[in-house]
CSV table of C-alpha atoms in Angstrom, one decimal:
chain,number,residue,atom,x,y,z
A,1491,UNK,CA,124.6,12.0,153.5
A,1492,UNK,CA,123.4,13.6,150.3
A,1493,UNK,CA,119.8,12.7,148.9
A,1494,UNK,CA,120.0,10.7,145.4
A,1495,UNK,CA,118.7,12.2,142.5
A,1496,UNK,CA,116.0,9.9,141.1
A,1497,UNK,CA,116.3,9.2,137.1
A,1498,UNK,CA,113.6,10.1,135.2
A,1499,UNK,CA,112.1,5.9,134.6
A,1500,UNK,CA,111.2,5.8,131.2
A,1501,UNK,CA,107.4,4.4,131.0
A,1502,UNK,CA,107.8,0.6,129.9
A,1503,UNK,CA,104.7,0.8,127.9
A,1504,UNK,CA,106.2,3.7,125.1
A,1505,UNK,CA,109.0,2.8,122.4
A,1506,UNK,CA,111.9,4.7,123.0
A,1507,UNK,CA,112.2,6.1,120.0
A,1508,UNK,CA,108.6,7.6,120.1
A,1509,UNK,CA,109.3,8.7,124.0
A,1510,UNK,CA,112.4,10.7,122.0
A,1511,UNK,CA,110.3,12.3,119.3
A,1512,UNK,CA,107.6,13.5,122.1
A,1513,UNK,CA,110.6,15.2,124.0
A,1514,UNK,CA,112.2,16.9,120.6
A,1515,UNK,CA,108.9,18.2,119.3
A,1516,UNK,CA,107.8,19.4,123.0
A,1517,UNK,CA,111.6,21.1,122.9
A,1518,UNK,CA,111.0,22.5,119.5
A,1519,UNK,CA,107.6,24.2,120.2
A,1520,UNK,CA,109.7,25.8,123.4
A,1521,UNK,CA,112.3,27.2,121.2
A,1522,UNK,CA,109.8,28.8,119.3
A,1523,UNK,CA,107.9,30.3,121.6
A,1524,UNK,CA,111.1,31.9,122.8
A,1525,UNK,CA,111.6,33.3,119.3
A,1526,UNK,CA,108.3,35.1,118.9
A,1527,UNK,CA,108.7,36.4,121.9
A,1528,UNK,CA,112.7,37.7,121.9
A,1529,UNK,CA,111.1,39.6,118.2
A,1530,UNK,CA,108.1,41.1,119.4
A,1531,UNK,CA,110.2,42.2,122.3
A,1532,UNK,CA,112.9,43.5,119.7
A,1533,UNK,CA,109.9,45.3,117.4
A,1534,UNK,CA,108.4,47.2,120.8
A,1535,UNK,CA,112.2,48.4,121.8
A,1536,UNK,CA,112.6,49.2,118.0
A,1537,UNK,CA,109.6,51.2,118.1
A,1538,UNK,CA,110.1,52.7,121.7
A,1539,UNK,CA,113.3,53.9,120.8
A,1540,UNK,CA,112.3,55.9,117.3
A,1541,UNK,CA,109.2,57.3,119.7
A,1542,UNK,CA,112.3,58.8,121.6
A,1543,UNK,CA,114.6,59.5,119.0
A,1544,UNK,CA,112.3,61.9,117.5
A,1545,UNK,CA,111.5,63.9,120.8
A,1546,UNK,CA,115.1,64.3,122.0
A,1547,UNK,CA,116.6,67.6,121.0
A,1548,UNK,CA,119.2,66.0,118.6
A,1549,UNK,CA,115.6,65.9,116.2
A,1550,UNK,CA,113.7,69.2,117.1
A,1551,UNK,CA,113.6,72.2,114.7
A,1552,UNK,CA,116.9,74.8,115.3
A,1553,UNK,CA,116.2,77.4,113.0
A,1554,UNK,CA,113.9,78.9,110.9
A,1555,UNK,CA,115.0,80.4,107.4
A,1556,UNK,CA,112.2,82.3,105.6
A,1557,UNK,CA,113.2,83.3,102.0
A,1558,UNK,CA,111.2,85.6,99.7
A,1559,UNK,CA,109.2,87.3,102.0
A,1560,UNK,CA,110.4,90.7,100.8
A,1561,UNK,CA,107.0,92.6,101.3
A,1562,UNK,CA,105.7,90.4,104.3
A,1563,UNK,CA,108.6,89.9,106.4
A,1564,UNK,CA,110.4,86.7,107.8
A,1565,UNK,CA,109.2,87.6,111.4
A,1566,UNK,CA,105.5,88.1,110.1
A,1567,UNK,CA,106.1,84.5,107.9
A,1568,UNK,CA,107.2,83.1,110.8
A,1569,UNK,CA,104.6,84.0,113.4
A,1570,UNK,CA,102.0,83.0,111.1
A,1571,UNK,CA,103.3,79.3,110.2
A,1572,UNK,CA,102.8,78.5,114.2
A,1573,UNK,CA,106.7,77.1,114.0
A,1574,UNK,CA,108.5,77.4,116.6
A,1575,UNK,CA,112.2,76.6,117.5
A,1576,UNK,CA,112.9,73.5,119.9
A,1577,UNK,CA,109.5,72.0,118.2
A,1578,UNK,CA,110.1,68.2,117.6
A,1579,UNK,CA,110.7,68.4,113.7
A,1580,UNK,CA,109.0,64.4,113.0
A,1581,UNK,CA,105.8,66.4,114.5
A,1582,UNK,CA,105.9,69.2,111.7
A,1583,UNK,CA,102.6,70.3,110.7
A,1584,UNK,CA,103.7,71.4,107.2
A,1585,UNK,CA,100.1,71.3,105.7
A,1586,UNK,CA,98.9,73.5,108.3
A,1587,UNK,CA,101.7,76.1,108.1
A,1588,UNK,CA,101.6,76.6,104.1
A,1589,UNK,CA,98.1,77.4,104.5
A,1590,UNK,CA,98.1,79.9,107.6
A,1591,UNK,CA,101.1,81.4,105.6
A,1592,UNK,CA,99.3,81.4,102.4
A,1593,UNK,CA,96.9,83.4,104.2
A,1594,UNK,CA,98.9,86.6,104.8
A,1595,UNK,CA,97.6,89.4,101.9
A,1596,UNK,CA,101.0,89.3,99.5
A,1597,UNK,CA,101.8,85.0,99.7
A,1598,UNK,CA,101.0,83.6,96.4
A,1599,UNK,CA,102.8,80.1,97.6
A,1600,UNK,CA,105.4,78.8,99.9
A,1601,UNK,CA,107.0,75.8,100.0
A,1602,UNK,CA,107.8,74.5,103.7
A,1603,UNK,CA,110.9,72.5,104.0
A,1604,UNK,CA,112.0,69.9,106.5
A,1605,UNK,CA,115.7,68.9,106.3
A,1606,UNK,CA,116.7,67.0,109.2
A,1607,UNK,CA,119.8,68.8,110.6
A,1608,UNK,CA,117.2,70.5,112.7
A,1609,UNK,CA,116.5,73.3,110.1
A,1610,UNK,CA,113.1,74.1,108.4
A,1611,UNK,CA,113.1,76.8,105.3
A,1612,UNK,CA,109.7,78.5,103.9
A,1613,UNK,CA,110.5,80.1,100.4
A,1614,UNK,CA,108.0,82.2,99.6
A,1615,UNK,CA,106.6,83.7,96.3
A,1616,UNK,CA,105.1,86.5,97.1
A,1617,UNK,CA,102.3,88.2,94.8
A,1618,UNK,CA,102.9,91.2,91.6
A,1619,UNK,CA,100.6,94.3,91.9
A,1620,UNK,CA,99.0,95.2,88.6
A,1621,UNK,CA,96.2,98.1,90.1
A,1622,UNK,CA,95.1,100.0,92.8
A,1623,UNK,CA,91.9,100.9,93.8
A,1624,UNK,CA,90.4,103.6,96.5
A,1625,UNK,CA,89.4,102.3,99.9
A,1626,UNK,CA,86.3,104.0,102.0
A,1627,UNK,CA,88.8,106.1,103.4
A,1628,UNK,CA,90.4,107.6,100.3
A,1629,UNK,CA,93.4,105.3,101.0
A,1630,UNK,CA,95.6,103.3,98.1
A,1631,UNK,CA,95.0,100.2,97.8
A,1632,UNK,CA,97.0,98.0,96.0
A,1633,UNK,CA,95.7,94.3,94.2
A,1634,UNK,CA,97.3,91.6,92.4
A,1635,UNK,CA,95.7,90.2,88.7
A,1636,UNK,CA,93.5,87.9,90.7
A,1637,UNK,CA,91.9,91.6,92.9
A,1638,UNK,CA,93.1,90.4,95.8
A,1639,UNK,CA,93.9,93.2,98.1
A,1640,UNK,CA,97.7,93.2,99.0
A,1641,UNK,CA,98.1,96.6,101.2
A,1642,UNK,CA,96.5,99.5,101.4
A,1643,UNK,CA,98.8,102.8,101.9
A,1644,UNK,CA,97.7,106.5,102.9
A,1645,UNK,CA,96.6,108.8,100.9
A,1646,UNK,CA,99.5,111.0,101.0
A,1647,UNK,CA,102.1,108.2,100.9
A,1648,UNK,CA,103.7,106.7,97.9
A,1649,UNK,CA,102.9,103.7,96.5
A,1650,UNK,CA,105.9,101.3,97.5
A,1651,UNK,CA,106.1,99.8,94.1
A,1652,UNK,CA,108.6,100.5,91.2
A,1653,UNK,CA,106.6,99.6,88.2
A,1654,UNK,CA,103.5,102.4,87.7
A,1655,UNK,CA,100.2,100.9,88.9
A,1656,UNK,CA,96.9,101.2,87.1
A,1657,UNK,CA,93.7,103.1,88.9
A,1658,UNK,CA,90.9,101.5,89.0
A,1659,UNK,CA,87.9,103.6,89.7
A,1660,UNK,CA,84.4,102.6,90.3
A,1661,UNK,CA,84.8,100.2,92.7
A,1662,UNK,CA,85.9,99.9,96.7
A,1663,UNK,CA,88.8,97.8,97.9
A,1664,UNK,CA,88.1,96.0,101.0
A,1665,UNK,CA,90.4,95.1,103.9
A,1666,UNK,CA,94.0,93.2,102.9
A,1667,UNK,CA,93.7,89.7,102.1
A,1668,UNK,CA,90.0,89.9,100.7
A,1669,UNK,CA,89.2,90.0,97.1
A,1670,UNK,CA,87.4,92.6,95.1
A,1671,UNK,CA,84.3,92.0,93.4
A,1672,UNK,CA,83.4,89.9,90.2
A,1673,UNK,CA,82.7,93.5,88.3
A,1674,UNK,CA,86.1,94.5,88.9
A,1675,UNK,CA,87.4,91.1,86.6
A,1676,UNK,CA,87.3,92.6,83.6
A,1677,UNK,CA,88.9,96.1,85.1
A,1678,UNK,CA,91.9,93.5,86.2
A,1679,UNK,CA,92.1,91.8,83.3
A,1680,UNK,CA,92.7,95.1,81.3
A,1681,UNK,CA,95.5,96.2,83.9
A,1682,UNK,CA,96.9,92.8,83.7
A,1683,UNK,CA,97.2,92.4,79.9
A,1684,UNK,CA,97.6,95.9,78.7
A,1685,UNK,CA,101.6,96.3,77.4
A,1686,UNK,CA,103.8,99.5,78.7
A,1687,UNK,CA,103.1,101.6,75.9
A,1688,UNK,CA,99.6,101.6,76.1
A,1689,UNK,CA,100.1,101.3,80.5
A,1690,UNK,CA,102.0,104.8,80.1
A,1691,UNK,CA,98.5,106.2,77.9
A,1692,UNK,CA,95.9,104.9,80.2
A,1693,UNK,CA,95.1,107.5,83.6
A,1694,UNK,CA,92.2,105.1,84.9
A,1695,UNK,CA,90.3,102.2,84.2
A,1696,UNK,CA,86.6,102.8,84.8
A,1697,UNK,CA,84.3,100.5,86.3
A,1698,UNK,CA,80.3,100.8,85.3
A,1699,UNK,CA,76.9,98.9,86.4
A,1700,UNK,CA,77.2,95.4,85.3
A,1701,UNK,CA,81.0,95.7,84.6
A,1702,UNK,CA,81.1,98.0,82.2
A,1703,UNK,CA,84.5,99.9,81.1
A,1704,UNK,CA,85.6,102.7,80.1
A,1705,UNK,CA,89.4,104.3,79.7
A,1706,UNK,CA,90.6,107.4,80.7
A,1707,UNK,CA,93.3,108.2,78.2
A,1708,UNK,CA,96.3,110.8,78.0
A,1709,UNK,CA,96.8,113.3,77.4
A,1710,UNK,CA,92.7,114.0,76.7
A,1711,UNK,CA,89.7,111.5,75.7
A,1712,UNK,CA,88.7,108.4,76.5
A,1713,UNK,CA,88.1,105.3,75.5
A,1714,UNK,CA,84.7,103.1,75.8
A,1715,UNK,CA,85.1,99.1,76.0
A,1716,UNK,CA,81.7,98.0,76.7
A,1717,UNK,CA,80.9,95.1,78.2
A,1718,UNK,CA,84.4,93.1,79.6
A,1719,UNK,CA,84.5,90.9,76.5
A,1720,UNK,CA,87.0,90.4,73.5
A,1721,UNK,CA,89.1,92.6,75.4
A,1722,UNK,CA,92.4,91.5,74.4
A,1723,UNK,CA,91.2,92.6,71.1
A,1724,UNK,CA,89.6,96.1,72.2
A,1725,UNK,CA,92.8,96.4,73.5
A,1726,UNK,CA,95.2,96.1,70.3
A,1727,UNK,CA,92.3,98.1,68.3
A,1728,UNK,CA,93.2,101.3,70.9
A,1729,UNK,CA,96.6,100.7,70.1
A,1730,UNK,CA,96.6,100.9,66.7
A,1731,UNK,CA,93.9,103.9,66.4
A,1732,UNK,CA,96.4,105.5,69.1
A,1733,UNK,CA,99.0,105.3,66.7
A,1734,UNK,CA,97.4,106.6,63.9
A,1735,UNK,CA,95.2,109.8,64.6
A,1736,UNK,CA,95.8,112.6,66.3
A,1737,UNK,CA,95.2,113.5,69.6
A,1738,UNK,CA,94.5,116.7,69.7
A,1739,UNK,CA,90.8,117.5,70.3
A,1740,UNK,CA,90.0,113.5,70.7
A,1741,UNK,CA,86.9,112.7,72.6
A,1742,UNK,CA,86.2,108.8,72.7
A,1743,UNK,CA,87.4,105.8,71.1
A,1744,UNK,CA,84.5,103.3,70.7
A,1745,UNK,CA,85.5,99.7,71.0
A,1746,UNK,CA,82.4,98.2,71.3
A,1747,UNK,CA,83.0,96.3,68.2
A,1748,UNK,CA,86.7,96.0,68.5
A,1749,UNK,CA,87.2,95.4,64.3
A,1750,UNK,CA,84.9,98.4,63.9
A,1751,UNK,CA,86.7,101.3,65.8
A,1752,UNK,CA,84.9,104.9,65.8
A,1753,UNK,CA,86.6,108.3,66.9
A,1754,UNK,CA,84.5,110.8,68.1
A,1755,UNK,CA,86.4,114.4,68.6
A,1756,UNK,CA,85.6,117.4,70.2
């Protein structure tokens, strides 16, 4: 014989229809317990599945495309940024590889791209010589507008450059990547605003104590600047004495005063 099941025996002392509201609002605060807990439950799964999304291979870096680096080299572009294929691409450190790459002696800038079909591409702008200047060792070196020291080549070698390159004398370049000194700003200024005509009648720039210049000019004479001032001025004054006296037997062109040329011959 099978036990009864007792009925629950309502308590004679409660109205019925208070005993009811009791039961729905005790039913209603179970519910929502339930809820909360089936969303915060949904939010950690949401979250624990992005965690692993972004660490399965379907999200790490597949290739790396370097663009630009025509002097420096993809590889060396490459090695520098700390990339690596089969990184997890959400982890991407692109702050840190623009400026270890920025680093290397020719980067001006480079832009570090993340596109998420696995692939990341650096385009690199890389920097213009406008000068060289003698190392220690009697090598080339060659420098950008701002002196910065881009490579230094052999004596004996040629300069692998198309457009003709400036010496600057006077001072010493140090070792790739580092910057010349403040005297040399005005020397860099001069190969960096000077236009091809007058380029192709300059042999040197001179540097002097306290930044001083002076021009070596072709075929014979020279020119003396003064202090590194007004010398977007100094400049158009050479040309225009240039093209009005003759050469031969010319000694120095003062441009101290650059509205106030003087020509001193030999």
């Amino acid at each position: 014989m099978s036990a009864a099941v007792a009925e629950p025996v309502a308590d004679p002392g409660v109205d019925p229809r208070i005993a009811a509201r009791r039961d729905a609002v005790v039913a209603h605060g179970r519910r929502r317990r339930w809820r909360r807990l089936a969303l915060v439950l949904g939010v950690l799964a949401l979250v624990a599945a992005g965690w692993y999304a972004t660490r399965t291979p379907l999200l790490d870096v597949d290739s790396i495309e370097v663009r630009g680096a025509d002097r420096t080299g993809a590889d060396q572009v490459v090695l520098a940024s700390g990339l690596r294929p089969g990184a997890p691409l959400a982890g991407l450190d692109q702050a840190s590889a623009t400026r270890a790459v920025e680093a290397l002696p020719w980067v001006e800038s480079v832009d570090v791209e993340r596109r998420w079909g696995g692939e990341v591409v650096m385009t690199v702008v890389e920097r213009t010589p406008v000068a060289t200047v003698a190392t220690e060792t009697g090598a080339q070196a060659l420098v950008d507008t701002t002196g910065r020291v881009l490579a230094v080549v052999p004596a004996e070698e040629p300069l692998p450059v198309e457009a003709p390159l400036l010496p600057i004398v006077g001072v010493v370049a140090p070792e790739p990547g580092a910057t010349l000194g403040p005297d040399a700003a005005g020397a860099l200024e001069v190969a960096t605003i000077a236009s091809p005509g007058l380029r192709a009648r300059l042999a040197n720039i001179a540097v002097w104590s306290g930044g001083q210049l002076s021009l070596t000019l072709l075929p014979q004479g020279g020119a003396d600047l003064g202090p590194p001032t007004e010398l977007p001025a100094k400049l158009a004054s050479l040309v225009t004495v240039l093209s009005q006296v003759d050469p031969t037997g010319l000694l120095t062109v003062g441009l101290r005063v650059p509205d106030l040329p003087t020509v001193t011959r030999q």
